[in-house]
Amino acid sequence: MRVDLSRRLVPDELWELLAPLMPKFVSRPQGGGTAPVEERAVFAAVVYVLTSGCAWRHLPESFGFSPATAHRRFSVWTEAGLWRRLHRAVLDELGARGDLDWSSAIVDAASVRAKSGGSLTGPNPVDRGKKGSKPHVLSEALFSAG
């Protein structure tokens, strides 16, 4: 079952695009711990958590490793900028295939107050200069029309 779920959540075409972008697993310098887990299986678990809304601690045992392993790897990948690189690679691939139509696009944004600040926040012009950020979403014509 684990292999079927991994293949469904991370199809071969996506994995071929993703695998070269993944940071290499580094074993613990002090030794010990468990054997390295297959990256594709861990990525599938991360996709499962992010798309299902499941809490990390409720990751099904059928994935074959602990929720802590999946969350730790997600954190490493986030720090390494994997999501940004993957997003760019997917856009490049879709663009090369002619599967993106930028002749018509929709842009949306929302100002969000930052509760604790952070390096990606700044003065919010619509909230009396309090710290905040403004995430943006851009959708091309083919996606927005479907």
XYZ file of C-alpha atoms in Angstrom:
146
model
C 0.000 0.000 0.000
C 2.828 2.411 0.883
C 4.280 2.279 -2.655
C 0.866 2.889 -4.273
C 0.178 5.887 -2.047
C 3.634 7.357 -2.696
C 3.169 6.965 -6.465
C -0.286 8.554 -6.310
C 0.821 11.516 -4.180
C 4.125 11.940 -6.032
C 3.724 10.705 -9.624
C 6.847 9.681 -11.559
C 6.749 12.854 -13.672
C 6.760 15.069 -10.568
C 9.493 12.997 -8.918
C 11.740 13.296 -11.996
C 11.383 17.074 -11.779
C 11.780 17.180 -7.996
C 14.587 14.690 -7.286
C 17.480 16.835 -8.600
C 16.249 19.790 -6.504
C 16.220 17.918 -3.189
C 18.982 18.696 -0.704
C 21.070 15.629 0.024
C 20.320 13.766 3.243
C 23.089 14.215 5.790
C 23.405 11.545 8.456
C 23.947 12.583 12.045
C 27.641 13.251 12.764
C 27.439 11.489 16.139
C 26.090 8.318 14.507
C 23.204 6.271 15.791
C 19.621 6.958 14.864
C 17.732 5.008 12.245
C 18.637 4.200 8.676
C 17.858 6.908 6.113
C 14.308 6.810 4.762
C 13.559 6.931 1.037
C 13.150 10.606 0.088
C 10.170 9.995 -2.178
C 8.253 8.302 0.639
C 8.977 11.186 3.004
C 7.982 13.719 0.354
C 4.733 11.792 -0.185
C 4.055 11.956 3.562
C 4.649 15.715 3.531
C 2.280 16.082 0.565
C -0.266 13.976 2.456
C -0.088 16.205 5.535
C -0.187 19.451 3.546
C -3.071 18.434 1.276
C -5.219 16.552 3.793
C -4.960 18.989 6.684
C -3.828 16.120 8.894
C -1.738 17.108 11.911
C 1.870 15.886 11.725
C 1.312 13.758 14.813
C -1.557 11.931 13.053
C 0.475 10.854 10.033
C -0.636 7.259 9.323
C 1.811 4.559 10.390
C 1.477 3.027 6.915
C 4.052 5.545 5.655
C 6.640 3.510 7.562
C 8.387 6.242 9.573
C 7.553 8.581 12.406
C 5.707 11.883 12.085
C 8.816 13.506 13.609
C 10.906 12.257 10.679
C 8.465 13.723 8.155
C 8.246 17.058 9.979
C 12.007 17.280 10.470
C 12.610 16.656 6.752
C 9.884 19.210 5.845
C 11.706 21.767 8.015
C 15.073 20.987 6.387
C 13.555 21.295 2.914
C 11.885 24.579 3.844
C 15.158 26.017 5.167
C 16.935 24.865 2.000
C 14.412 26.681 -0.235
C 13.071 23.512 -1.863
C 9.489 24.788 -2.218
C 10.543 27.924 -4.099
C 12.798 25.918 -6.427
C 10.091 23.315 -7.024
C 7.511 26.002 -7.782
C 9.858 27.569 -10.312
C 10.682 24.195 -11.898
C 6.991 23.330 -12.290
C 6.271 26.726 -13.876
C 9.261 26.325 -16.216
C 8.110 22.836 -17.235
C 4.512 23.916 -17.827
C 5.710 26.964 -19.761
C 8.005 24.854 -21.954
C 5.063 22.576 -22.781
C 2.862 25.556 -23.632
C 0.501 24.689 -20.793
C 0.496 28.216 -19.317
C -1.422 31.132 -20.785
C -0.271 34.459 -19.328
C -2.361 36.500 -21.821
C -4.950 36.830 -19.077
C -4.097 36.631 -15.401
C -5.638 37.326 -12.010
C -3.661 38.824 -9.132
C -4.908 38.988 -5.560
C -3.273 39.995 -2.296
C -4.150 40.369 1.358
C -2.456 42.384 4.100
C -1.918 40.322 7.213
C -0.846 41.635 10.613
C 2.248 39.912 11.930
C 1.728 38.773 15.521
C 5.412 38.394 16.321
C 7.242 40.176 13.513
C 10.023 38.419 11.679
C 12.508 39.000 8.888
C 9.826 38.970 6.165
C 7.583 41.602 7.759
C 7.565 45.367 7.442
C 5.422 48.412 8.149
C 1.880 47.886 6.879
C 0.599 51.075 5.180
C -3.063 50.214 5.782
C -2.682 49.320 9.471
C -0.991 52.437 10.944
C 2.482 51.136 10.179
C 2.214 48.010 12.344
C 4.335 45.049 11.282
C 2.767 42.835 8.656
C 3.193 41.078 5.342
C 1.268 40.924 2.083
C 1.060 37.519 0.384
C 0.185 37.618 -3.319
C -1.427 35.024 -5.583
C -1.120 35.052 -9.367
C -3.181 32.719 -11.541
C -2.853 32.379 -15.298
C -5.787 32.113 -17.728
C -5.910 28.327 -18.130
C -6.036 27.674 -14.397
C -8.477 30.467 -13.606
C -10.829 29.501 -16.435
C -10.981 25.841 -15.372
